[in-house]
Amino acid sequence: MTSVGQRHARCFVVGCKNQHRSLYRTPASEVLRAEWIKFIYDGKVPATVNKHLYVCAHHFEPFYFHNLGQYKVGLSRKLFIKEQAVPTLRGEAPGDVKQVITSVLSLNPAQSALLDMPRDVACQTDPPKRCNVGTQLSLKTLRSHVRSRATQARVPHTEIGVGTTSEPLTASQRPSKRPRFEMEEGEVEEEEEEEEEEEEEEDESSLSMDKEEALDATYDPADSVTSSESESDTSMEESVPVHKTPTYIVYESCLLELFETCPVCKRPSDVQPRTIGTFLSVEQKCQHCQYTRKWNSQPMLENTPAGNLQLSAAMYATGASFLNVEKIFRAMQLKMFQYDTFRRHAQAYIEPAIVHKWKTVQDQMLEQLTQESSVVLRGAMRVDLIGYSDKVGSYAMMDMNSNTIVDLQLVQSNEVGGGDNMEKEGLKRSLHLLEACGVSLDSVVTDCDSQVQEFLSEANVTHYCDVRHMEKRLSKELEKVSQDGDCDELKNWLPAIKKHIYWTALTSTSGPERVAKWTSILNHVQDIHTHKSPHFPQCAHTPHTSGDQSEWLTAGTPALCSLEKVLTGEKVLKDVERLSVHNHISLQEVFHKVSLHFVPKDVIFPFVGMLCRFYLAETNIQGK
């Protein structure tokens, strides 16, 4: 809430004719701003409201001001209000009240009530050698059985007493004592001078704090009720971060019981709760002693409830769906914000933080790669749907030596001319990034896509085919062929053929050797273990001693012909020649499985939201 000069603005309160020089702009908090606007327009809020509205000091309760003491004595030209101040006063104050408005404003409501009580004020005209001076205990105590104490003081000069009351002053022979705090009639008996001096010395230390608080012009006795709680809460906030503070599920009826009774006068109070998602604000006001306080269930982070933001971040960080979490909250009758609020939190706070974290980790990994002489990368594409027709592909590039994902690219089909071009575009973007960072590439391992092979050949990059992708492709073809009744014998050989392709890639050192070992499986299934190729003339296993010929395939049968057609196709042999010799059990397969949790294929996400969820999947795997 900003205080502005009168020449720059005016009070917008309906019916305000005598404007105060101190004006205050509506607060940024949505809850307080709504209360201010409702008061300004007297409950009739128009459809469109001015962005900058101001309210003058005449419309605020006295206890909302910070510097009333300074303003009263002329040390401050403007009044400053507290952050939680809400205008409640409407209309013009009577003339007789205006004369003493400064004195009344300098006290809180409990003290103002005491000033309304009749009392005697005296002024000493003769200079006595000794006089009794009445002092009252601090109003902070507000407890029963409190009495005033008289003390004897020696003064070498004239003592003058001044009272802050609208009643005319009357002279007497000696100052009369003030009545007891319980407002009992009669004066307090005088005690002996020696006894009073001894008691004063004993209680000096215990009353020192009360005296200092009583001298403060902005001192509010109601604040002392929760002073110990405030100190403990402050120390807790300083030691424990907001996101690590323990939280609980509290029922509304149990919580509001704490505000039903005024902590000052112990009488029933008016309680008004307000909610913003998971955030609860309770405003308590006592109609008897005018004690007020406002309690928030959560700390505020730049006008945003911390619990709301923390819940949005938790859903994002764990890969949970907002719709599923909302169903749980509804089932438990827990207060929950809308999906628009979740998206606003994501765009303003969560997604920028995720991108910043990923870029920081990625820069560190790329810095390490630039120090290596040769880097082997492995790329793979996953295709998803966003909307009803658009496809998006996530291309992950992994360093085979450190087994870490160093780059993630998200490619939409409509920006590359179709879904068939997404993998090539994702690979191209990743290689451009690595080249710009100064990474020296030794080779790249991808699937056997023809566009990818052509692009890497033009870029003069050594390309290897990923064994796992090829094994999956051939296994699907062989399983389809084995469904035919004439090729039913192939089902028994499928596990051995899958292992053979991995053995071929791991034990070969050249392309011709890989092809020779791969084609040797056609002789092996016929119980022939010597081959014509000089690169692999004989099977590496021990000789078989079984005489059962039924487990072997026979030459010229449909099963063997179909197997030979699948395993010796022109494209298959070219891909076998470029099989990767590197580790085939990589983190990339784990990444794709984990990403299914963060980015399920049956859920539609915004483009940036999907990219950030892929970033989270990778950081969760690496434990970063």
Coordinates of C-alpha atoms in Angstrom, one line a residue:
M1 CA 0.0 0.0 0.0
T2 CA 1.6 3.2 -1.2
S3 CA 1.0 6.6 0.4
V4 CA 0.7 9.4 -2.1
G5 CA 0.4 13.2 -2.0
Q6 CA -2.9 14.9 -2.3
R7 CA -2.0 16.8 -5.4
H8 CA -1.5 13.5 -7.3
A9 CA -4.7 11.7 -6.4
R10 CA -8.0 11.9 -4.6
C11 CA -10.1 9.7 -2.3
F12 CA -12.4 7.5 -4.3
V13 CA -14.7 6.5 -1.4
V14 CA -18.3 7.2 -2.2
G15 CA -19.5 10.2 -0.2
C16 CA -16.1 11.4 1.1
K17 CA -16.2 15.2 1.1
N18 CA -13.5 16.1 3.6
Q19 CA -10.4 14.4 2.2
H20 CA -7.4 13.8 4.4
R21 CA -4.0 14.7 3.0
S22 CA -2.7 11.1 3.5
L23 CA -4.0 8.8 0.7
Y24 CA -3.3 5.1 0.3
R25 CA -3.4 3.0 -2.9
T26 CA -5.3 -0.3 -2.9
P27 CA -3.0 -3.2 -1.9
A28 CA -1.7 -5.8 -4.3
S29 CA -3.1 -8.7 -2.3
E30 CA -6.3 -10.0 -4.1
V31 CA -8.1 -10.5 -0.8
L32 CA -7.4 -7.1 0.7
R33 CA -8.0 -5.4 -2.7
A34 CA -11.5 -6.9 -2.9
E35 CA -12.4 -5.6 0.6
W36 CA -11.1 -2.1 -0.2
I37 CA -13.0 -1.9 -3.5
K38 CA -16.2 -3.2 -1.8
F39 CA -15.8 -0.4 0.8
I40 CA -15.0 2.3 -1.7
Y41 CA -18.1 1.7 -3.8
D42 CA -20.3 0.9 -0.7
G43 CA -21.0 -2.6 -1.8
K44 CA -22.1 -1.5 -5.4
V45 CA -18.9 -2.4 -7.3
P46 CA -19.2 -1.5 -11.0
A47 CA -18.3 -3.9 -13.8
T48 CA -15.1 -2.0 -14.6
V49 CA -12.9 -0.6 -11.8
N50 CA -10.1 1.9 -12.1
K51 CA -6.7 0.2 -11.7
H52 CA -5.4 2.8 -9.3
L53 CA -7.8 3.6 -6.5
Y54 CA -7.0 5.6 -3.3
V55 CA -8.6 5.9 0.2
C56 CA -7.7 8.7 2.6
A57 CA -6.8 8.4 6.3
H58 CA -10.3 9.4 7.5
H59 CA -11.7 5.9 6.7
F60 CA -9.3 3.8 8.8
E61 CA -9.5 2.7 12.4
P62 CA -6.9 4.4 14.7
F63 CA -5.0 1.2 15.4
Y64 CA -4.2 0.7 11.7
F65 CA -1.6 3.6 11.7
H66 CA 2.1 3.2 12.3
N67 CA 3.3 6.7 13.1
L68 CA 0.4 8.4 15.0
G69 CA 2.7 9.5 17.8
Q70 CA 5.1 11.3 15.3
Y71 CA 2.2 12.7 13.4
K72 CA 0.6 14.0 16.5
V73 CA 3.6 16.1 17.6
G74 CA 4.4 17.3 14.1
L75 CA 7.4 15.0 13.3
S76 CA 5.6 13.4 10.4
R77 CA 3.5 15.1 7.7
K78 CA 1.7 12.0 6.6
L79 CA 0.2 8.9 8.3
F80 CA 1.4 5.4 7.3
I81 CA -0.9 2.4 7.7
K82 CA -0.2 -1.3 8.3
E83 CA -0.1 -3.8 5.5
Q84 CA -3.3 -5.6 6.6
A85 CA -5.3 -2.3 7.1
V86 CA -8.9 -2.3 5.8
P87 CA -11.0 0.9 5.6
T88 CA -14.1 0.6 7.7
L89 CA -15.1 4.2 8.6
R90 CA -17.5 6.1 6.5
G91 CA -18.9 9.7 6.9
E92 CA -17.5 12.8 8.6
A93 CA -16.5 12.9 12.2
P94 CA -18.3 15.4 14.5
G95 CA -16.7 18.8 15.2
D96 CA -15.9 18.1 18.9
V97 CA -14.2 14.8 18.0
K98 CA -12.0 16.5 15.4
Q99 CA -10.4 18.6 18.1
V100 CA -9.0 15.6 19.9
I101 CA -8.7 13.2 17.0
T102 CA -4.9 13.3 17.2
S103 CA -4.9 12.2 20.8
V104 CA -7.4 9.5 20.3
L105 CA -5.7 8.1 17.3
S106 CA -2.5 7.7 19.2
L107 CA -4.1 5.1 21.5
N108 CA -5.4 1.7 20.7
P109 CA -9.1 0.8 21.3
A110 CA -8.6 -0.6 24.8
Q111 CA -6.8 2.6 25.9
S112 CA -9.4 4.8 24.3
A113 CA -12.1 3.1 26.3
L114 CA -10.2 4.0 29.5
L115 CA -10.0 7.7 28.5
D116 CA -13.8 7.8 28.3
M117 CA -14.0 7.1 32.1
P118 CA -14.3 10.2 34.4
R119 CA -11.2 11.0 36.4
D120 CA -9.6 13.9 38.3
V121 CA -6.6 15.7 37.1
A122 CA -4.8 18.1 39.4
C123 CA -2.0 20.7 38.9
Q124 CA 0.3 21.6 41.8
T125 CA 0.8 25.3 42.2
D126 CA 3.0 25.5 45.3
P127 CA 6.5 24.1 45.1
P128 CA 6.6 21.5 47.9
K129 CA 9.8 19.8 48.8
R130 CA 8.1 16.4 48.5
C131 CA 5.1 15.3 46.5
N132 CA 3.4 12.0 45.5
V133 CA 3.4 11.1 41.9
G134 CA 0.9 8.5 40.7
T135 CA 2.0 6.0 38.1
Q136 CA -0.1 3.3 36.5
L137 CA 0.9 -0.2 35.5
S138 CA 1.3 -0.9 31.8
L139 CA -2.0 -1.5 30.0
K140 CA -0.3 -4.6 28.6
T141 CA -1.1 -6.7 31.6
L142 CA -4.9 -6.5 31.3
R143 CA -5.3 -8.9 34.2
S144 CA -7.4 -8.8 37.3
H145 CA -6.0 -7.8 40.8
V146 CA -3.8 -5.0 39.3
R147 CA -3.5 -1.9 41.4
S148 CA -1.7 1.4 41.1
R149 CA 1.3 2.1 43.2
A150 CA 2.3 5.4 44.7
T151 CA 6.0 6.5 44.9
Q152 CA 7.7 9.4 46.7
A153 CA 9.9 11.7 44.7
R154 CA 12.1 14.6 45.7
V155 CA 12.1 17.5 43.3
P156 CA 13.9 20.8 43.7
H157 CA 11.6 22.6 41.3
T158 CA 8.0 23.0 40.5
E159 CA 6.1 19.9 39.3
I160 CA 3.4 20.5 36.6
G161 CA 1.0 17.7 35.6
V162 CA -0.8 17.8 32.2
G163 CA -3.8 15.6 31.4
T164 CA -5.0 14.5 27.9
T165 CA -8.7 14.8 28.5
S166 CA -11.4 17.0 27.1
E167 CA -12.7 17.8 30.7
P168 CA -11.7 21.2 32.3
L169 CA -8.8 21.1 34.7
T170 CA -9.5 21.7 38.4
A171 CA -6.9 22.7 41.0
S172 CA -6.5 21.0 44.4
Q173 CA -4.0 21.1 47.2
R174 CA -2.2 17.9 46.1
P175 CA -2.4 15.5 43.2
S176 CA -5.0 12.8 43.7
K177 CA -4.2 9.3 42.8
R178 CA -5.7 7.6 39.8
P179 CA -8.4 4.9 40.4
R180 CA -7.5 1.3 40.3
F181 CA -7.4 -0.5 37.0
E182 CA -10.5 -2.4 37.8
M183 CA -12.3 0.9 37.9
E184 CA -13.2 0.6 41.6
E185 CA -14.4 3.8 43.2
G186 CA -12.2 5.4 45.9
E187 CA -8.6 6.2 46.2
V188 CA -5.7 3.8 47.0
E189 CA -4.3 4.0 50.5
E190 CA -0.9 5.6 50.8
E191 CA 1.9 3.4 51.9
E192 CA 5.0 4.3 53.8
E193 CA 7.9 6.0 52.0
E194 CA 10.5 3.5 53.0
E195 CA 8.4 0.5 52.0
E196 CA 7.6 2.0 48.6
E197 CA 11.2 2.7 47.8
E198 CA 12.2 -0.9 48.7
E199 CA 9.3 -2.3 46.5
E200 CA 10.2 0.0 43.7
E201 CA 13.8 -1.3 43.7
E202 CA 12.6 -4.9 43.7
D203 CA 10.1 -4.5 40.9
E204 CA 12.2 -2.2 38.7
S205 CA 13.6 -5.0 36.6
S206 CA 10.3 -6.7 36.2
L207 CA 8.5 -3.5 35.1
S208 CA 11.2 -2.1 32.9
M209 CA 9.8 -3.8 29.8
D210 CA 6.3 -2.6 30.5
K211 CA 7.4 1.0 31.0
E212 CA 9.3 0.9 27.7
E213 CA 6.3 -0.4 25.9
A214 CA 4.0 2.1 27.5
L215 CA 6.1 4.9 26.3
D216 CA 5.7 3.8 22.7
A217 CA 3.0 5.8 20.9
T218 CA 2.2 2.8 18.7
Y219 CA 2.0 0.3 21.5
D220 CA -1.0 -2.0 21.3
P221 CA -1.7 -4.0 24.5
A222 CA -3.5 -6.7 22.4
D223 CA -0.2 -7.5 20.7
S224 CA 1.2 -8.8 24.0
V225 CA -1.3 -11.6 24.1
T226 CA 0.4 -13.3 21.2
S227 CA 3.9 -12.0 21.6
S228 CA 5.4 -15.3 22.7
E229 CA 3.7 -17.1 19.8
S230 CA 4.9 -14.5 17.3
E231 CA 8.5 -14.9 18.6
S232 CA 8.4 -18.6 18.2
D233 CA 6.8 -18.4 14.8
T234 CA 9.4 -15.9 13.6
S235 CA 12.3 -18.1 14.8
M236 CA 10.7 -21.1 13.1
E237 CA 10.3 -19.2 9.8
E238 CA 13.9 -18.1 9.9
S239 CA 15.3 -21.6 10.6
V240 CA 13.0 -23.7 8.4
P241 CA 12.3 -22.9 4.7
V242 CA 8.7 -22.6 3.7
H243 CA 8.7 -25.7 1.5
K244 CA 10.2 -27.8 4.3
T245 CA 7.8 -26.7 7.0
P246 CA 5.6 -29.6 8.2
T247 CA 1.9 -29.3 7.1
Y248 CA -1.3 -30.9 8.4
I249 CA -4.9 -31.5 7.4
V250 CA -7.0 -29.4 9.8
Y251 CA -10.8 -29.4 9.9
E252 CA -12.5 -26.0 9.6
S253 CA -14.6 -26.5 12.7
C254 CA -11.6 -27.4 14.8
L255 CA -9.6 -24.4 13.5
L256 CA -12.3 -21.8 14.0
E257 CA -12.7 -22.8 17.7
L258 CA -9.4 -21.0 18.3
F259 CA -10.9 -17.7 17.2
E260 CA -14.3 -17.8 18.9
T261 CA -13.1 -16.1 22.1
C262 CA -11.3 -12.8 22.4
P263 CA -7.8 -13.3 23.9
V264 CA -8.0 -9.8 25.6
C265 CA -11.5 -9.7 27.3
K266 CA -12.4 -13.4 26.9
R267 CA -15.7 -12.6 25.3
P268 CA -17.2 -14.0 22.0
S269 CA -15.7 -12.5 18.8
D270 CA -16.9 -12.2 15.3
V271 CA -15.0 -14.5 13.0
Q272 CA -14.9 -14.2 9.2
P273 CA -12.9 -16.9 7.2
R274 CA -11.8 -16.4 3.6
T275 CA -10.2 -19.0 1.3
I276 CA -8.1 -18.9 -1.8
G277 CA -7.5 -22.5 -2.9
T278 CA -5.8 -24.3 0.0
F279 CA -5.1 -20.9 1.7
L280 CA -7.3 -19.8 4.7
S281 CA -7.4 -16.3 6.2
V282 CA -9.4 -15.7 9.4
E283 CA -10.3 -12.2 10.5
Q284 CA -11.3 -11.9 14.2
K285 CA -12.9 -8.8 15.7
C286 CA -14.2 -8.3 19.2
Q287 CA -17.1 -5.9 19.4
H288 CA -16.5 -5.2 23.1
C289 CA -12.9 -4.1 23.3
Q290 CA -12.4 -3.6 19.5
Y291 CA -9.5 -6.1 19.4
T292 CA -8.8 -7.3 15.9
R293 CA -6.3 -9.7 14.3
K294 CA -5.9 -11.5 11.0
W295 CA -4.5 -15.0 10.8
N296 CA -3.2 -16.7 7.6
S297 CA -2.9 -20.4 7.3
Q298 CA 0.1 -20.1 5.0
P299 CA 2.9 -17.6 4.4
M300 CA 2.6 -15.3 1.4
L301 CA 5.2 -15.4 -1.4
E302 CA 4.8 -12.2 -3.4
N303 CA 1.0 -12.1 -2.8
T304 CA 0.8 -15.9 -3.7
P305 CA -0.1 -18.4 -0.9
A306 CA 2.9 -20.6 -0.4
G307 CA 0.7 -23.8 0.0
N308 CA -1.0 -23.2 -3.4
L309 CA 2.4 -22.8 -5.1
Q310 CA 3.9 -25.7 -3.3
L311 CA 1.1 -28.0 -4.3
S312 CA 1.4 -27.0 -7.9
A313 CA 5.2 -27.6 -7.7
A314 CA 4.7 -31.0 -6.0
M315 CA 2.3 -32.2 -8.8
Y316 CA 4.8 -31.1 -11.4
A317 CA 7.9 -32.6 -9.7
T318 CA 6.2 -36.0 -9.1
G319 CA 4.6 -36.3 -12.5
A320 CA 1.1 -36.3 -11.0
S321 CA -1.9 -35.2 -13.1
F322 CA -3.8 -32.2 -11.9
L323 CA -7.1 -33.9 -12.7
N324 CA -6.3 -37.0 -10.6
V325 CA -5.1 -34.8 -7.6
E326 CA -8.3 -32.7 -7.9
K327 CA -10.4 -35.9 -7.7
I328 CA -8.6 -36.9 -4.4
F329 CA -9.2 -33.4 -3.0
R330 CA -12.9 -33.5 -3.8
A331 CA -13.3 -36.9 -2.3
M332 CA -11.7 -35.6 1.0
Q333 CA -13.5 -32.3 0.9
L334 CA -10.1 -30.5 0.8
K335 CA -10.1 -27.0 -0.7
M336 CA -8.4 -26.9 -4.1
F337 CA -7.7 -24.2 -6.6
Q338 CA -8.7 -24.3 -10.3
Y339 CA -6.7 -25.6 -13.2
D340 CA -6.1 -22.1 -14.5
T341 CA -4.4 -21.3 -11.2
F342 CA -2.2 -24.4 -11.7
R343 CA -1.2 -23.3 -15.2
R344 CA -0.5 -19.7 -13.9
H345 CA 1.8 -21.1 -11.3
A346 CA 3.5 -23.3 -13.8
Q347 CA 4.1 -20.5 -16.3
A348 CA 5.2 -17.9 -13.7
Y349 CA 7.3 -20.0 -11.3
I350 CA 7.6 -23.8 -11.9
E351 CA 8.5 -24.1 -15.6
P352 CA 11.1 -21.3 -15.6
A353 CA 12.7 -23.0 -12.6
I354 CA 12.8 -26.4 -14.3
V355 CA 14.3 -24.9 -17.5
H356 CA 16.9 -23.0 -15.5
K357 CA 17.8 -26.2 -13.6
W358 CA 18.1 -28.3 -16.7
K359 CA 20.2 -25.7 -18.5
T360 CA 22.6 -25.5 -15.6
V361 CA 23.0 -29.3 -15.5
Q362 CA 23.3 -29.5 -19.3
D363 CA 26.0 -26.8 -19.3
Q364 CA 28.0 -28.8 -16.8
M365 CA 27.7 -32.0 -18.9
L366 CA 28.6 -30.3 -22.1
E367 CA 31.6 -28.7 -20.4
Q368 CA 32.9 -32.2 -19.5
L369 CA 32.3 -33.5 -23.0
T370 CA 34.4 -30.7 -24.5
Q371 CA 37.4 -32.0 -22.5
E372 CA 37.1 -35.5 -24.0
S373 CA 39.0 -36.4 -27.3
S374 CA 36.2 -38.5 -28.8
V375 CA 32.5 -38.8 -27.8
V376 CA 30.1 -41.5 -28.7
L377 CA 26.4 -40.5 -28.7
R378 CA 23.2 -42.5 -28.9
G379 CA 20.0 -40.9 -30.1
A380 CA 16.4 -42.2 -29.9
M381 CA 13.0 -40.7 -30.7
R382 CA 9.7 -41.1 -28.9
V383 CA 6.5 -39.9 -30.6
D384 CA 3.4 -38.6 -28.8
L385 CA 0.2 -36.9 -29.6
I386 CA -0.8 -33.3 -28.6
G387 CA -4.4 -32.5 -29.4
Y388 CA -6.2 -34.7 -31.9
S389 CA -4.0 -34.6 -34.9
D390 CA -0.6 -32.9 -34.1
K391 CA 2.3 -35.2 -33.3
V392 CA 5.3 -34.2 -31.2
G393 CA 8.5 -36.2 -30.9
S394 CA 11.0 -36.1 -28.1
Y395 CA 14.5 -36.8 -29.2
A396 CA 17.0 -37.8 -26.5
M397 CA 20.8 -37.7 -27.0
M398 CA 22.8 -39.7 -24.6
D399 CA 26.6 -40.0 -24.0
M400 CA 27.5 -43.7 -24.2
N401 CA 30.6 -43.3 -22.0
S402 CA 29.0 -41.6 -19.0
N403 CA 25.5 -43.0 -19.7
T404 CA 23.8 -39.6 -19.2
I405 CA 21.4 -37.8 -21.4
V406 CA 23.1 -34.6 -22.6
D407 CA 20.3 -33.1 -24.8
L408 CA 16.5 -33.2 -25.2
Q409 CA 14.7 -31.8 -28.2
L410 CA 11.0 -31.6 -28.7
V411 CA 9.9 -31.5 -32.4
Q412 CA 6.4 -30.9 -33.7
S413 CA 5.3 -32.6 -36.9
N414 CA 3.7 -29.5 -38.3
E415 CA 7.0 -27.6 -38.2
V416 CA 9.0 -30.2 -40.2
G417 CA 6.5 -31.2 -42.8
G418 CA 5.2 -34.4 -41.2
G419 CA 5.9 -37.0 -38.6
D420 CA 8.4 -38.9 -40.8
N421 CA 10.8 -36.0 -40.6
M422 CA 10.8 -35.5 -36.8
E423 CA 13.6 -37.9 -35.9
K424 CA 15.9 -36.4 -38.5
E425 CA 15.1 -32.9 -37.2
G426 CA 15.7 -33.8 -33.6
L427 CA 19.1 -35.4 -34.4
K428 CA 20.0 -32.3 -36.5
R429 CA 19.2 -29.9 -33.6
S430 CA 21.2 -31.9 -31.1
L431 CA 24.3 -32.2 -33.3
H432 CA 24.2 -28.4 -34.0
L433 CA 24.1 -27.8 -30.2
L434 CA 27.0 -30.1 -29.5
E435 CA 29.0 -28.7 -32.4
A436 CA 28.4 -25.1 -31.2
C437 CA 29.7 -26.2 -27.7
G438 CA 32.9 -27.6 -29.2
V439 CA 32.2 -31.3 -28.6
S440 CA 34.3 -33.7 -30.8
L441 CA 32.2 -36.5 -32.1
D442 CA 33.6 -40.0 -32.7
S443 CA 30.4 -41.7 -33.8
V444 CA 26.6 -41.7 -33.3
V445 CA 24.4 -44.6 -32.6
T446 CA 20.7 -44.4 -33.7
D447 CA 18.1 -46.7 -35.1
C448 CA 18.1 -47.8 -38.7
D449 CA 16.0 -45.0 -40.2
S450 CA 17.1 -44.3 -43.8
Q451 CA 16.7 -40.5 -43.5
V452 CA 19.0 -40.5 -40.4
Q453 CA 21.6 -42.6 -42.2
E454 CA 21.6 -40.3 -45.2
F455 CA 21.9 -37.2 -43.1
L456 CA 24.9 -38.6 -41.1
S457 CA 26.6 -39.8 -44.2
E458 CA 26.4 -36.3 -45.7
A459 CA 27.7 -34.8 -42.4
N460 CA 30.7 -37.2 -42.5
V461 CA 29.7 -38.6 -39.1
T462 CA 30.4 -42.3 -38.3
H463 CA 27.1 -44.0 -37.8
Y464 CA 26.2 -47.3 -36.1
C465 CA 22.8 -49.0 -35.9
D466 CA 21.4 -49.6 -32.4
V467 CA 21.1 -53.4 -31.8
R468 CA 18.1 -53.1 -29.6
H469 CA 16.0 -51.3 -32.2
M470 CA 17.1 -53.8 -34.8
E471 CA 16.3 -56.8 -32.6
K472 CA 12.8 -55.5 -31.9
R473 CA 12.2 -55.0 -35.6
L474 CA 13.3 -58.5 -36.7
S475 CA 11.5 -60.1 -33.7
K476 CA 8.2 -58.6 -34.9
E477 CA 8.8 -59.9 -38.4
L478 CA 9.7 -63.4 -37.3
E479 CA 6.8 -63.7 -34.9
K480 CA 4.5 -62.7 -37.7
V481 CA 6.1 -65.3 -40.0
S482 CA 5.9 -68.0 -37.3
Q483 CA 2.1 -67.6 -37.1
D484 CA 1.8 -69.4 -40.4
G485 CA 1.1 -73.1 -40.0
D486 CA 4.0 -74.1 -42.3
C487 CA 6.5 -72.1 -40.3
D488 CA 5.4 -73.2 -36.8
E489 CA 8.9 -74.7 -36.2
L490 CA 10.4 -71.1 -36.1
K491 CA 8.9 -70.4 -32.7
N492 CA 11.4 -72.7 -31.0
W493 CA 14.3 -70.7 -32.6
L494 CA 13.1 -67.2 -31.9
P495 CA 14.9 -66.8 -28.5
A496 CA 18.2 -68.1 -30.0
I497 CA 18.0 -65.7 -32.9
K498 CA 17.5 -62.7 -30.5
K499 CA 20.6 -63.7 -28.6
H500 CA 22.5 -64.3 -31.8
I501 CA 22.1 -60.7 -33.0
Y502 CA 23.5 -59.3 -29.7
W503 CA 26.4 -61.8 -29.8
T504 CA 27.2 -60.8 -33.3
A505 CA 27.5 -57.1 -32.4
L506 CA 29.5 -57.6 -29.3
T507 CA 32.1 -60.1 -30.7
S508 CA 32.8 -58.6 -34.1
T509 CA 35.4 -56.0 -35.0
S510 CA 34.5 -55.2 -38.7
G511 CA 31.5 -55.1 -40.9
P512 CA 32.3 -58.2 -43.0
E513 CA 32.8 -60.2 -39.8
R514 CA 29.4 -59.1 -38.5
V515 CA 27.7 -60.2 -41.7
A516 CA 29.5 -63.6 -41.7
K517 CA 28.5 -64.3 -38.1
W518 CA 24.9 -63.1 -38.7
T519 CA 24.3 -65.3 -41.7
S520 CA 25.9 -68.3 -40.0
I521 CA 22.6 -68.8 -38.1
L522 CA 21.1 -70.2 -41.3
N523 CA 23.6 -73.1 -41.3
H524 CA 23.3 -73.5 -37.5
V525 CA 19.6 -74.1 -37.5
Q526 CA 20.2 -77.0 -40.0
D527 CA 22.9 -78.5 -37.7
I528 CA 25.6 -77.3 -40.0
H529 CA 28.5 -75.6 -38.1
T530 CA 31.1 -75.0 -40.7
H531 CA 30.8 -72.0 -43.1
K532 CA 32.3 -70.8 -46.4
S533 CA 33.1 -67.3 -45.2
P534 CA 36.8 -66.8 -44.2
H535 CA 35.7 -64.2 -41.6
F536 CA 33.8 -66.9 -39.6
P537 CA 34.6 -70.4 -40.9
Q538 CA 33.2 -72.4 -37.9
C539 CA 30.7 -71.9 -35.1
A540 CA 32.3 -70.9 -31.8
H541 CA 30.2 -73.3 -29.6
T542 CA 31.1 -76.8 -28.6
P543 CA 30.0 -79.7 -30.8
H544 CA 26.4 -81.0 -30.2
T545 CA 26.1 -84.7 -29.2
S546 CA 22.3 -84.9 -29.5
G547 CA 21.1 -87.3 -32.1
D548 CA 17.5 -86.0 -32.3
Q549 CA 17.2 -84.4 -35.7
S550 CA 13.6 -83.1 -35.1
E551 CA 14.9 -80.0 -33.4
W552 CA 16.7 -78.8 -36.6
L553 CA 15.2 -77.2 -39.7
T554 CA 15.4 -78.9 -43.0
A555 CA 16.6 -77.3 -46.2
G556 CA 13.9 -76.4 -48.7
T557 CA 11.1 -76.2 -46.1
P558 CA 8.8 -73.1 -45.9
A559 CA 10.1 -72.4 -42.4
L560 CA 13.8 -72.2 -43.5
C561 CA 13.0 -70.2 -46.7
S562 CA 11.0 -67.7 -44.7
L563 CA 13.7 -67.3 -42.1
E564 CA 16.3 -66.8 -44.8
K565 CA 14.2 -64.1 -46.5
V566 CA 13.9 -62.2 -43.3
L567 CA 17.5 -62.4 -42.1
T568 CA 19.3 -61.9 -45.4
G569 CA 17.3 -59.0 -46.9
E570 CA 19.4 -56.3 -48.5
K571 CA 18.6 -53.6 -45.9
V572 CA 19.0 -56.0 -43.0
L573 CA 22.6 -57.0 -44.1
K574 CA 23.5 -53.3 -44.5
D575 CA 22.2 -52.6 -41.0
V576 CA 24.0 -55.6 -39.6
E577 CA 27.3 -54.3 -41.1
R578 CA 26.9 -51.2 -39.0
L579 CA 25.7 -52.7 -35.7
S580 CA 26.9 -50.8 -32.7
V581 CA 29.8 -52.3 -30.7
H582 CA 29.0 -50.2 -27.6
N583 CA 27.0 -51.0 -24.5
H584 CA 23.5 -52.0 -25.4
I585 CA 21.9 -51.7 -22.0
S586 CA 21.7 -48.0 -21.6
L587 CA 20.0 -45.4 -19.5
Q588 CA 18.0 -44.3 -22.5
E589 CA 15.6 -47.2 -22.3
V590 CA 15.1 -46.4 -18.6
F591 CA 14.5 -42.7 -19.5
H592 CA 11.7 -43.6 -22.0
K593 CA 10.0 -45.8 -19.3
V594 CA 10.3 -43.1 -16.7
S595 CA 9.1 -40.4 -19.1
L596 CA 5.8 -42.4 -19.6
H597 CA 5.1 -41.6 -15.9
F598 CA 5.8 -37.9 -16.3
V599 CA 4.3 -37.6 -19.8
P600 CA 1.6 -40.3 -20.3
K601 CA 0.7 -40.8 -23.9
D602 CA -3.0 -40.6 -23.1
V603 CA -2.8 -37.1 -21.5
I604 CA -2.6 -33.9 -23.5
F605 CA 0.0 -31.4 -22.3
P606 CA 1.0 -27.9 -23.5
F607 CA 4.2 -27.9 -25.5
V608 CA 6.3 -26.2 -22.9
G609 CA 4.7 -28.2 -20.1
M610 CA 5.6 -31.4 -22.0
L611 CA 9.2 -30.3 -22.5
C612 CA 9.6 -29.5 -18.8
R613 CA 8.2 -32.9 -17.8
F614 CA 10.8 -34.6 -20.0
Y615 CA 13.4 -32.5 -18.2
L616 CA 12.1 -33.7 -14.8
A617 CA 12.1 -37.3 -16.0
E618 CA 15.8 -37.0 -16.8
T619 CA 16.8 -35.2 -13.6
N620 CA 14.8 -37.8 -11.5
I621 CA 16.8 -40.6 -13.1
Q622 CA 20.1 -38.9 -12.5
G623 CA 19.1 -37.9 -9.0
K624 CA 19.8 -34.2 -9.7

